[in-house]
Short mmCIF file of C-alpha atoms and ligand atoms in Angstrom, two decimals:
data_model
loop_
_atom_site.label_atom_id
_atom_site.label_comp_id
_atom_site.label_asym_id
_atom_site.label_seq_id
_atom_site.Cartn_x
_atom_site.Cartn_y
_atom_site.Cartn_z
CA MET A 16 -14.39 -19.20 11.40
CA VAL A 17 -15.17 -18.68 7.75
CA SER A 18 -11.94 -16.97 6.77
CA GLY A 19 -9.23 -15.37 8.79
CA TYR A 20 -5.62 -14.94 9.73
CA VAL A 21 -3.67 -16.38 12.60
CA TYR A 22 -0.39 -14.79 13.57
CA ASP A 23 2.47 -16.08 15.66
CA PRO A 24 4.03 -12.94 17.18
CA GLU A 25 7.03 -14.97 18.33
CA VAL A 26 7.89 -15.72 14.68
CA ALA A 27 7.75 -11.98 13.95
CA ALA A 28 9.94 -11.22 16.96
CA ALA A 29 12.46 -13.86 15.87
CA ARG A 30 12.60 -12.39 12.35
CA ALA A 31 13.21 -8.92 13.76
CA ARG A 32 15.98 -10.14 16.06
CA GLU A 33 17.57 -12.12 13.22
CA LEU A 34 17.67 -9.12 10.88
CA ARG A 35 18.70 -6.70 13.65
CA ALA A 36 21.60 -9.01 14.51
CA ALA A 37 22.67 -9.23 10.86
CA LEU A 38 22.76 -5.47 10.36
CA PRO A 39 25.82 -3.40 11.23
CA SER A 40 25.59 -1.38 14.43
CA TRP A 41 25.34 1.83 12.38
CA ALA A 42 22.02 0.74 10.89
CA THR A 43 18.61 1.70 12.25
CA LEU A 44 15.87 -0.85 11.52
CA LEU A 45 12.27 0.26 11.07
CA PHE A 46 9.28 -1.89 10.14
CA ALA A 47 7.02 -0.63 7.33
CA LEU A 48 3.73 -0.78 9.20
CA LYS A 49 1.58 -1.11 6.10
CA ALA A 50 2.77 -4.73 5.75
CA ASN A 51 1.14 -5.78 9.05
CA GLY A 52 -0.69 -3.56 11.52
CA PHE A 53 -1.98 -6.27 13.89
CA PRO A 54 -1.02 -4.88 17.31
CA PRO A 55 0.39 -8.13 18.82
CA VAL A 56 2.62 -8.56 15.76
CA VAL A 57 3.78 -4.94 15.81
CA GLN A 58 4.58 -5.15 19.52
CA ALA A 59 6.50 -8.39 19.01
CA LEU A 60 8.55 -6.84 16.20
CA ALA A 61 9.36 -3.84 18.38
CA ALA A 62 10.26 -5.86 21.48
CA GLU A 63 13.78 -5.85 22.94
CA GLY A 64 16.37 -6.71 20.30
CA GLY A 65 13.95 -6.16 17.42
CA VAL A 66 13.15 -3.17 15.23
CA ASP A 67 14.00 0.35 16.37
CA GLY A 68 10.70 1.83 15.24
CA LEU A 69 8.17 2.08 12.43
CA GLU A 70 7.65 3.65 9.06
CA VAL A 71 4.07 4.95 8.82
CA ALA A 72 2.01 6.53 6.06
CA SER A 73 -1.31 7.58 7.56
CA SER A 74 -2.68 9.25 10.65
CA GLN A 75 -4.04 5.92 11.88
CA GLU A 76 -0.65 4.25 11.46
CA ALA A 77 1.06 7.14 13.25
CA ARG A 78 -1.37 6.78 16.14
CA LEU A 79 -0.79 3.02 16.26
CA ALA A 80 2.96 3.65 16.33
CA ARG A 81 2.61 6.08 19.21
CA ASP A 82 0.34 3.69 21.15
CA LEU A 83 2.32 0.49 20.60
CA LEU A 84 6.00 1.41 20.54
CA PRO A 85 8.27 1.55 23.55
CA ALA A 86 9.60 4.98 24.49
CA GLY A 87 12.56 6.11 22.44
CA SER A 88 11.45 4.33 19.27
CA VAL A 89 11.85 6.04 15.93
CA VAL A 90 8.90 6.86 13.65
CA ALA A 91 9.26 8.06 10.06
CA ALA A 92 6.33 9.11 7.88
CA ALA A 93 6.04 8.75 4.10
CA GLY A 94 3.25 8.91 1.54
CA PRO A 95 2.74 10.78 -1.74
CA ALA A 96 -0.43 12.70 -0.81
CA LYS A 97 0.18 14.29 2.55
CA HIS A 98 -2.59 16.88 2.77
CA PRO A 99 -2.52 19.70 5.36
CA GLY A 100 -4.70 17.85 7.90
CA LEU A 101 -2.56 14.72 7.70
CA LEU A 102 0.65 16.68 8.25
CA VAL A 103 -0.82 18.36 11.34
CA GLU A 104 -1.86 14.94 12.68
CA LEU A 105 1.56 13.41 11.96
CA LEU A 106 3.13 16.23 13.96
CA ALA A 107 0.59 15.77 16.75
CA HIS A 108 1.44 12.05 16.92
CA GLY A 109 5.09 13.04 17.31
CA VAL A 110 6.67 11.45 14.23
CA ASP A 111 10.43 11.92 14.27
CA VAL A 112 11.09 12.44 10.57
CA VAL A 113 8.78 13.30 7.70
CA HIS A 114 9.83 12.05 4.28
CA ALA A 115 8.72 14.93 2.06
CA GLU A 116 7.66 14.11 -1.47
CA SER A 117 7.15 17.49 -3.19
CA ALA A 118 7.81 21.22 -2.98
CA LEU A 119 4.20 21.93 -2.13
CA GLU A 120 4.36 19.38 0.65
CA LEU A 121 7.45 21.11 2.09
CA ARG A 122 5.53 24.40 2.20
CA ARG A 123 2.54 22.66 3.78
CA LEU A 124 4.71 20.95 6.35
CA SER A 125 6.32 24.26 7.25
CA ARG A 126 2.85 25.79 7.69
CA ALA A 127 1.81 22.82 9.86
CA THR A 128 4.78 23.44 12.16
CA GLN A 129 3.76 27.11 12.47
CA GLN A 130 0.18 26.09 13.29
CA THR A 131 1.24 23.56 15.91
CA GLY A 132 4.18 25.53 17.30
CA THR A 133 6.68 22.75 16.61
CA ARG A 134 9.71 22.02 14.48
CA VAL A 135 10.18 18.83 12.49
CA SER A 136 13.01 16.93 10.91
CA VAL A 137 12.44 16.43 7.23
CA ALA A 138 14.17 14.20 4.71
CA LEU A 139 13.63 14.53 0.97
CA ARG A 140 12.29 11.45 -0.71
CA VAL A 141 14.30 11.07 -3.88
CA ASN A 142 13.45 9.15 -7.04
CA PRO A 143 16.97 8.69 -8.42
CA ALA A 144 17.56 9.07 -12.13
CA ARG A 145 19.52 5.83 -12.13
CA VAL A 146 20.55 3.32 -9.51
CA ASP A 147 23.82 1.87 -10.71
CA VAL A 148 23.88 -1.55 -9.17
CA ALA A 149 25.10 -4.69 -10.85
CA GLY A 150 22.91 -7.75 -10.59
CA THR A 151 19.17 -7.96 -10.50
CA LEU A 152 18.34 -4.37 -9.66
CA ALA A 153 17.76 -1.61 -12.12
CA MET A 154 15.19 0.60 -10.47
CA GLY A 155 14.68 4.31 -10.14
CA GLY A 156 14.53 6.77 -12.99
CA ARG A 157 11.00 5.72 -13.69
CA ALA A 158 8.15 8.22 -13.76
CA SER A 159 6.32 7.99 -10.46
CA ALA A 160 4.10 9.89 -8.04
CA PHE A 161 6.71 9.34 -5.33
CA GLY A 162 9.36 11.75 -4.22
CA PHE A 163 11.48 14.34 -6.01
CA PRO A 164 12.95 13.41 -9.37
CA GLU A 165 16.72 13.69 -8.90
CA PRO A 166 17.14 16.86 -11.03
CA GLU A 167 14.78 18.69 -8.67
CA VAL A 168 16.76 17.81 -5.54
CA PRO A 169 18.97 20.95 -5.43
CA ALA A 170 15.93 23.23 -5.60
CA ALA A 171 14.16 21.14 -2.96
CA ILE A 172 17.17 21.42 -0.65
CA ALA A 173 17.17 25.20 -1.09
CA LEU A 174 13.45 25.36 -0.38
CA ALA A 175 13.57 23.07 2.66
CA THR A 176 16.40 25.04 4.24
CA SER A 177 14.62 28.36 3.67
CA LEU A 178 11.27 27.44 5.24
CA PRO A 179 10.55 28.05 8.93
CA GLY A 180 10.01 25.06 11.22
CA LEU A 181 11.87 22.53 9.05
CA ASP A 182 15.21 20.91 9.84
CA LEU A 183 16.51 19.24 6.71
CA VAL A 184 18.27 16.10 7.94
CA GLY A 185 18.81 14.07 4.79
CA PHE A 186 17.24 11.80 2.22
CA HIS A 187 14.93 8.85 1.69
CA VAL A 188 15.22 6.44 -1.23
CA HIS A 189 12.92 3.44 -1.62
CA ALA A 190 13.77 2.05 -5.03
CA VAL A 191 13.76 -1.71 -4.52
CA CYS A 192 11.06 -4.33 -4.07
CA GLY A 193 11.10 -8.05 -3.40
CA ASN A 194 14.87 -8.36 -3.69
CA ARG A 195 16.35 -11.69 -2.61
CA ASP A 196 19.85 -10.99 -3.88
CA ALA A 197 21.76 -10.00 -0.73
CA ARG A 198 24.84 -8.82 -2.62
CA ALA A 199 22.78 -6.62 -4.93
CA HIS A 200 20.86 -5.20 -1.97
CA ALA A 201 24.04 -4.30 -0.13
CA ALA A 202 25.34 -2.71 -3.33
CA TYR A 203 22.14 -0.69 -3.53
CA VAL A 204 22.62 0.49 0.05
CA GLY A 205 26.22 1.37 -0.82
CA TRP A 206 25.03 3.32 -3.82
CA CYS A 207 22.57 5.25 -1.61
CA LEU A 208 25.33 6.09 0.90
CA ASP A 209 27.57 7.33 -1.83
CA TRP A 210 24.86 9.34 -3.56
CA ALA A 211 23.67 10.92 -0.32
CA GLU A 212 27.18 11.86 0.76
CA ARG A 213 27.97 13.45 -2.60
CA THR A 214 24.65 15.30 -2.78
CA ALA A 215 24.81 16.49 0.83
CA SER A 216 28.32 17.81 0.44
CA ALA A 217 27.56 19.49 -2.91
CA HIS A 218 24.60 21.37 -1.41
CA GLY A 219 25.70 21.95 2.16
CA VAL A 220 23.29 19.51 3.83
CA ASP A 221 24.33 18.28 7.26
CA LEU A 222 23.55 14.61 6.60
CA GLY A 223 21.98 13.08 9.70
CA TRP A 224 19.44 10.71 8.16
CA LEU A 225 19.55 8.41 5.18
CA ASP A 226 16.65 6.03 4.79
CA VAL A 227 17.32 3.41 2.10
CA GLY A 228 13.77 2.02 2.11
CA GLY A 229 12.51 -1.54 2.25
CA GLY A 230 12.45 -4.19 -0.43
CA LEU A 231 14.04 -7.28 1.13
CA GLY A 232 12.39 -10.18 -0.68
CA VAL A 233 10.73 -13.32 0.61
CA SER A 234 10.97 -16.70 -1.04
CA TYR A 235 7.44 -18.07 -1.13
CA ASP A 236 8.44 -21.40 -2.65
CA GLY A 237 11.54 -22.00 -0.55
CA GLU A 238 13.90 -21.37 -3.49
CA SER A 239 16.94 -19.13 -2.93
CA PRO A 240 15.82 -17.05 0.04
CA LEU A 241 17.69 -13.85 0.88
CA ASP A 242 21.04 -14.86 2.39
CA LEU A 243 21.27 -12.86 5.61
CA ALA A 244 24.86 -13.88 6.26
CA VAL A 245 25.89 -12.46 2.88
CA LEU A 246 23.87 -9.31 3.52
CA ALA A 247 25.60 -8.91 6.90
CA THR A 248 29.10 -9.36 5.41
CA GLU A 249 28.47 -7.04 2.49
CA LEU A 250 26.88 -4.29 4.59
CA ASP A 251 29.76 -4.53 7.03
CA ARG A 252 32.12 -3.40 4.28
CA LEU A 253 30.24 -0.12 3.85
CA ARG A 254 31.18 3.06 5.67
CA PRO A 255 28.25 5.39 6.28
CA PRO A 256 28.96 9.12 6.16
CA GLN A 257 30.11 10.51 9.52
CA GLY A 258 27.13 11.37 11.73
CA ALA A 259 24.48 9.92 9.41
CA ARG A 260 21.89 7.52 10.71
CA VAL A 261 21.30 4.90 8.02
CA VAL A 262 17.79 3.47 8.11
CA LEU A 263 16.34 0.31 6.57
CA GLU A 264 12.56 -0.08 6.58
CA PRO A 265 11.53 -3.51 5.30
CA GLY A 266 7.96 -4.72 5.64
CA ARG A 267 7.49 -7.99 3.82
CA TRP A 268 10.65 -9.73 4.98
CA LEU A 269 9.88 -9.11 8.65
CA ALA A 270 6.20 -10.05 8.62
CA ALA A 271 5.57 -12.65 5.90
CA ASP A 272 6.44 -15.73 7.94
CA CYS A 273 4.38 -14.90 11.03
CA GLY A 274 0.94 -15.25 9.43
CA TRP A 275 -1.30 -17.97 8.01
CA TYR A 276 -4.47 -17.33 6.06
CA ALA A 277 -7.26 -19.91 6.30
CA ALA A 278 -10.58 -20.11 4.45
CA GLU A 279 -13.37 -22.67 4.60
CA VAL A 280 -14.09 -24.62 1.42
CA VAL A 281 -17.72 -23.99 0.46
CA ASP A 282 -17.80 -26.01 -2.74
CA VAL A 283 -15.72 -28.18 -5.05
CA LYS A 284 -16.92 -28.31 -8.63
CA GLN A 285 -16.03 -29.37 -12.14
CA SER A 286 -16.36 -26.97 -15.05
CA TYR A 287 -15.44 -28.12 -18.58
CA GLY A 288 -12.66 -30.34 -17.35
CA GLU A 289 -11.26 -28.03 -14.67
CA THR A 290 -11.73 -28.31 -10.93
CA PHE A 291 -12.62 -25.27 -8.85
CA VAL A 292 -12.35 -25.10 -5.09
CA VAL A 293 -14.58 -22.25 -3.93
CA VAL A 294 -13.75 -20.73 -0.54
CA ARG A 295 -15.08 -18.10 1.86
CA GLY A 296 -12.75 -15.17 1.43
CA GLY A 297 -10.82 -14.67 -1.80
CA ILE A 298 -9.36 -11.31 -2.76
CA ASN A 299 -11.72 -9.59 -0.31
CA ALA A 300 -9.73 -11.37 2.41
CA PHE A 301 -6.32 -12.02 0.80
CA ALA A 302 -5.50 -10.02 -2.33
CA LEU A 303 -1.74 -10.52 -2.38
CA PRO A 304 -1.74 -13.85 -4.28
CA GLY A 305 -3.43 -12.20 -7.27
CA THR A 306 -0.73 -9.54 -7.48
CA GLU A 307 2.20 -11.94 -7.63
CA ASP A 308 3.13 -13.67 -10.87
CA PHE A 309 3.73 -17.01 -9.14
CA PRO A 310 1.40 -19.13 -7.01
CA LEU A 311 1.63 -18.61 -3.26
CA PRO A 312 1.89 -21.86 -1.27
CA LEU A 313 -1.37 -23.47 -0.21
CA VAL A 314 -2.22 -26.53 1.86
CA VAL A 315 -5.59 -28.25 2.36
CA LEU A 316 -6.27 -28.92 6.01
CA PRO A 317 -8.81 -31.76 6.28
CA VAL A 318 -11.81 -31.15 8.52
CA ASP A 319 -13.26 -34.59 9.24
CA GLU A 320 -16.34 -33.38 11.04
CA PRO A 321 -17.63 -30.46 9.00
CA ARG A 322 -20.18 -28.04 10.38
CA GLU A 323 -22.63 -28.86 7.59
CA PRO A 324 -24.49 -32.19 7.54
CA GLY A 325 -25.03 -34.20 4.33
CA PRO A 326 -22.81 -35.26 1.45
CA ARG A 327 -19.64 -33.35 0.70
CA ALA A 328 -18.36 -32.18 -2.66
CA GLU A 329 -14.82 -33.39 -3.22
CA ALA A 330 -11.90 -33.85 -5.57
CA ARG A 331 -8.82 -36.09 -5.26
CA ASP A 332 -5.29 -36.03 -6.63
CA THR A 333 -5.89 -33.31 -9.13
CA ARG A 334 -4.98 -29.77 -10.12
CA VAL A 335 -7.40 -27.13 -8.94
CA THR A 336 -8.08 -23.40 -9.06
CA VAL A 337 -8.99 -21.91 -5.70
CA ALA A 338 -11.62 -19.21 -6.19
CA GLY A 339 -13.27 -16.89 -3.67
CA GLU A 340 -16.79 -15.74 -2.91
CA LEU A 341 -16.91 -12.59 -5.02
CA CYS A 342 -18.93 -12.17 -8.19
CA THR A 343 -15.93 -11.59 -10.40
CA PRO A 344 -13.63 -14.00 -12.23
CA GLU A 345 -10.74 -12.00 -10.73
CA ASP A 346 -11.47 -13.56 -7.38
CA VAL A 347 -8.84 -16.30 -7.44
CA LEU A 348 -6.32 -17.20 -4.74
CA VAL A 349 -4.29 -19.74 -6.69
CA ARG A 350 -4.59 -21.27 -10.16
CA ASP A 351 -3.72 -24.76 -11.24
CA VAL A 352 -2.16 -26.22 -8.10
CA HIS A 353 -2.08 -29.90 -7.19
CA VAL A 354 -4.02 -31.09 -4.14
CA PRO A 355 -4.15 -34.70 -2.87
CA GLN A 356 -7.72 -34.26 -1.64
CA VAL A 357 -10.14 -31.43 -0.95
CA ARG A 358 -13.73 -31.50 0.32
CA SER A 359 -16.36 -28.92 1.14
CA GLY A 360 -15.93 -28.13 4.82
CA ASP A 361 -12.12 -28.50 4.69
CA LEU A 362 -9.87 -25.49 5.15
CA VAL A 363 -7.40 -24.12 2.66
CA VAL A 364 -4.45 -22.62 4.48
CA MET A 365 -1.85 -20.30 3.00
CA PRO A 366 1.32 -19.92 5.03
CA LYS A 367 3.60 -16.88 4.63
CA ALA A 368 0.53 -14.66 4.71
CA GLY A 369 1.80 -12.34 7.43
CA ALA A 370 2.77 -9.47 5.13
CA TYR A 371 0.28 -7.61 2.92
CA GLY A 372 -2.47 -10.03 3.97
CA TRP A 373 -5.33 -8.63 6.01
CA GLU A 374 -4.14 -5.06 5.42
CA PHE A 375 -3.99 -5.30 1.62
CA ALA A 376 -7.33 -7.06 1.01
CA LEU A 377 -10.46 -5.58 -0.60
CA HIS A 378 -12.64 -5.95 2.50
CA ALA A 379 -15.56 -3.86 1.33
CA PHE A 380 -16.14 -5.40 -2.10
CA LEU A 381 -19.53 -7.18 -1.97
CA GLY A 382 -19.87 -6.69 1.76
CA HIS A 383 -19.06 -10.17 3.07
CA PRO A 384 -17.70 -10.22 6.63
CA PRO A 385 -14.02 -9.27 6.77
CA PRO A 386 -11.51 -11.97 7.70
CA THR A 387 -10.78 -12.37 11.40
CA ARG A 388 -7.35 -11.77 12.96
CA ASP A 389 -6.16 -13.83 15.90
CA VAL A 390 -3.01 -14.80 17.69
CA LEU A 391 -2.05 -18.40 17.04
CA THR A 392 -2.77 -20.51 20.10
CA ALA A 393 -2.75 -24.05 18.71
CA THR A 394 0.25 -26.04 17.53
CA LEU A 395 0.31 -26.09 13.75
CA PRO A 396 0.13 -29.37 11.85
CA ALA A 397 3.57 -30.22 10.50
CA ASP A 398 2.56 -29.82 6.86
CA LEU A 399 1.82 -26.14 7.45
CA THR A 400 5.36 -25.44 8.40
CA LEU A 401 6.71 -27.27 5.34
CA GLU A 402 7.09 -25.74 1.92
CA PRO A 403 4.43 -27.31 -0.30
CA THR A 404 5.41 -27.60 -3.94
CA PRO A 405 2.99 -25.82 -6.24
C1 LIG B 519 6.00 -0.33 1.26
C2 LIG B 519 7.18 0.43 1.67
C3 LIG B 519 8.22 -0.20 2.36
C4 LIG B 519 8.25 -1.68 2.63
O1 LIG B 519 8.47 -2.39 1.46
P1 LIG B 519 8.74 -3.99 1.51
O2 LIG B 519 8.88 -4.36 0.08
O3 LIG B 519 7.56 -4.61 2.18
O4 LIG B 519 9.98 -4.19 2.30
C5 LIG B 519 9.27 0.59 2.80
N1 LIG B 519 9.29 1.92 2.55
C6 LIG B 519 8.31 2.55 1.87
C7 LIG B 519 8.43 4.01 1.64
C8 LIG B 519 7.24 1.83 1.40
O5 LIG B 519 6.28 2.45 0.70
#
């Protein structure tokens, strides 16, 4: 292996069961497939007692959902650029609800139902003008390519109900990201319920579907993780509108813990007083670390019998920057982290790489081989299950 991911599907399954058990019985739990599309992981998440289905955003994801999910699972489709061909394919793959993002898309979707001789349930994706939630969240109301701005919702409702082939079932709001404040998240869900009920009743929508999006946050450094017990208690206080299916569709929270990214150390070098650990597979294999404003955890796994003969480059008890194999200074996994020892031929391993890992990487840039994906078969060394301090 030069760089790759290992996944423990049992960890994913356990996460799904844990969250499912914490949610009220009125909640439907989908997994946002873009966070991890490795079939063994998806199947584990969707196993008995886990998620009720998937949120997809491409034809390939819709096909994967159809191929991997047990019968009776729920599939919702989102995405800001659903062209005519994609809509026809989503219908062909049997998605249950399409989250429509514009007036033109509604017309297109209606045409796609006429072409395929079907009907489809549609929910309007809404970009609320304001999400009034105390605490850490203040999202929505920002210009975006996603969904209908709130003032356009009445016209969108009128359009959706006038077009043939469409059954308007409700709304979709995804206005939160990386939130570890359980109370604030429950308040956000409460706000969505209230908004949807008011809007549906003002415009005569028979509210059957309210998708409140994803956004449950993961603690990468072990500090203040999302408190599921608090989320459970707070959500339990809410009363969803009669007859409405309330849907949560997290990605990161469900998948992050089930994956580890590993890359072989090719070189260790000094440059003007700084130490660089150069590995096979930087942002072309794992781009997420570069998009977060904190270092993701990283552990050096010693390899005592390296594949390459001869002397090894090394550094001890020092702070290092872990760079990748691409010809750009952007190719950095982690900056300025302490390592006890690192040698060429060792492996750097990043736990919590199960969400937005393989899927989110820039595989094509420079044309190195893409990272491998495998199911974990070995027992992990204890230090890979601990939280290393950056
Ligand atoms: C990405 C995405 C999600 C999942 O977000 P997380 O932050 O991973 O939970 C859910 N819904 C939609 C519409 C998304 O685009």
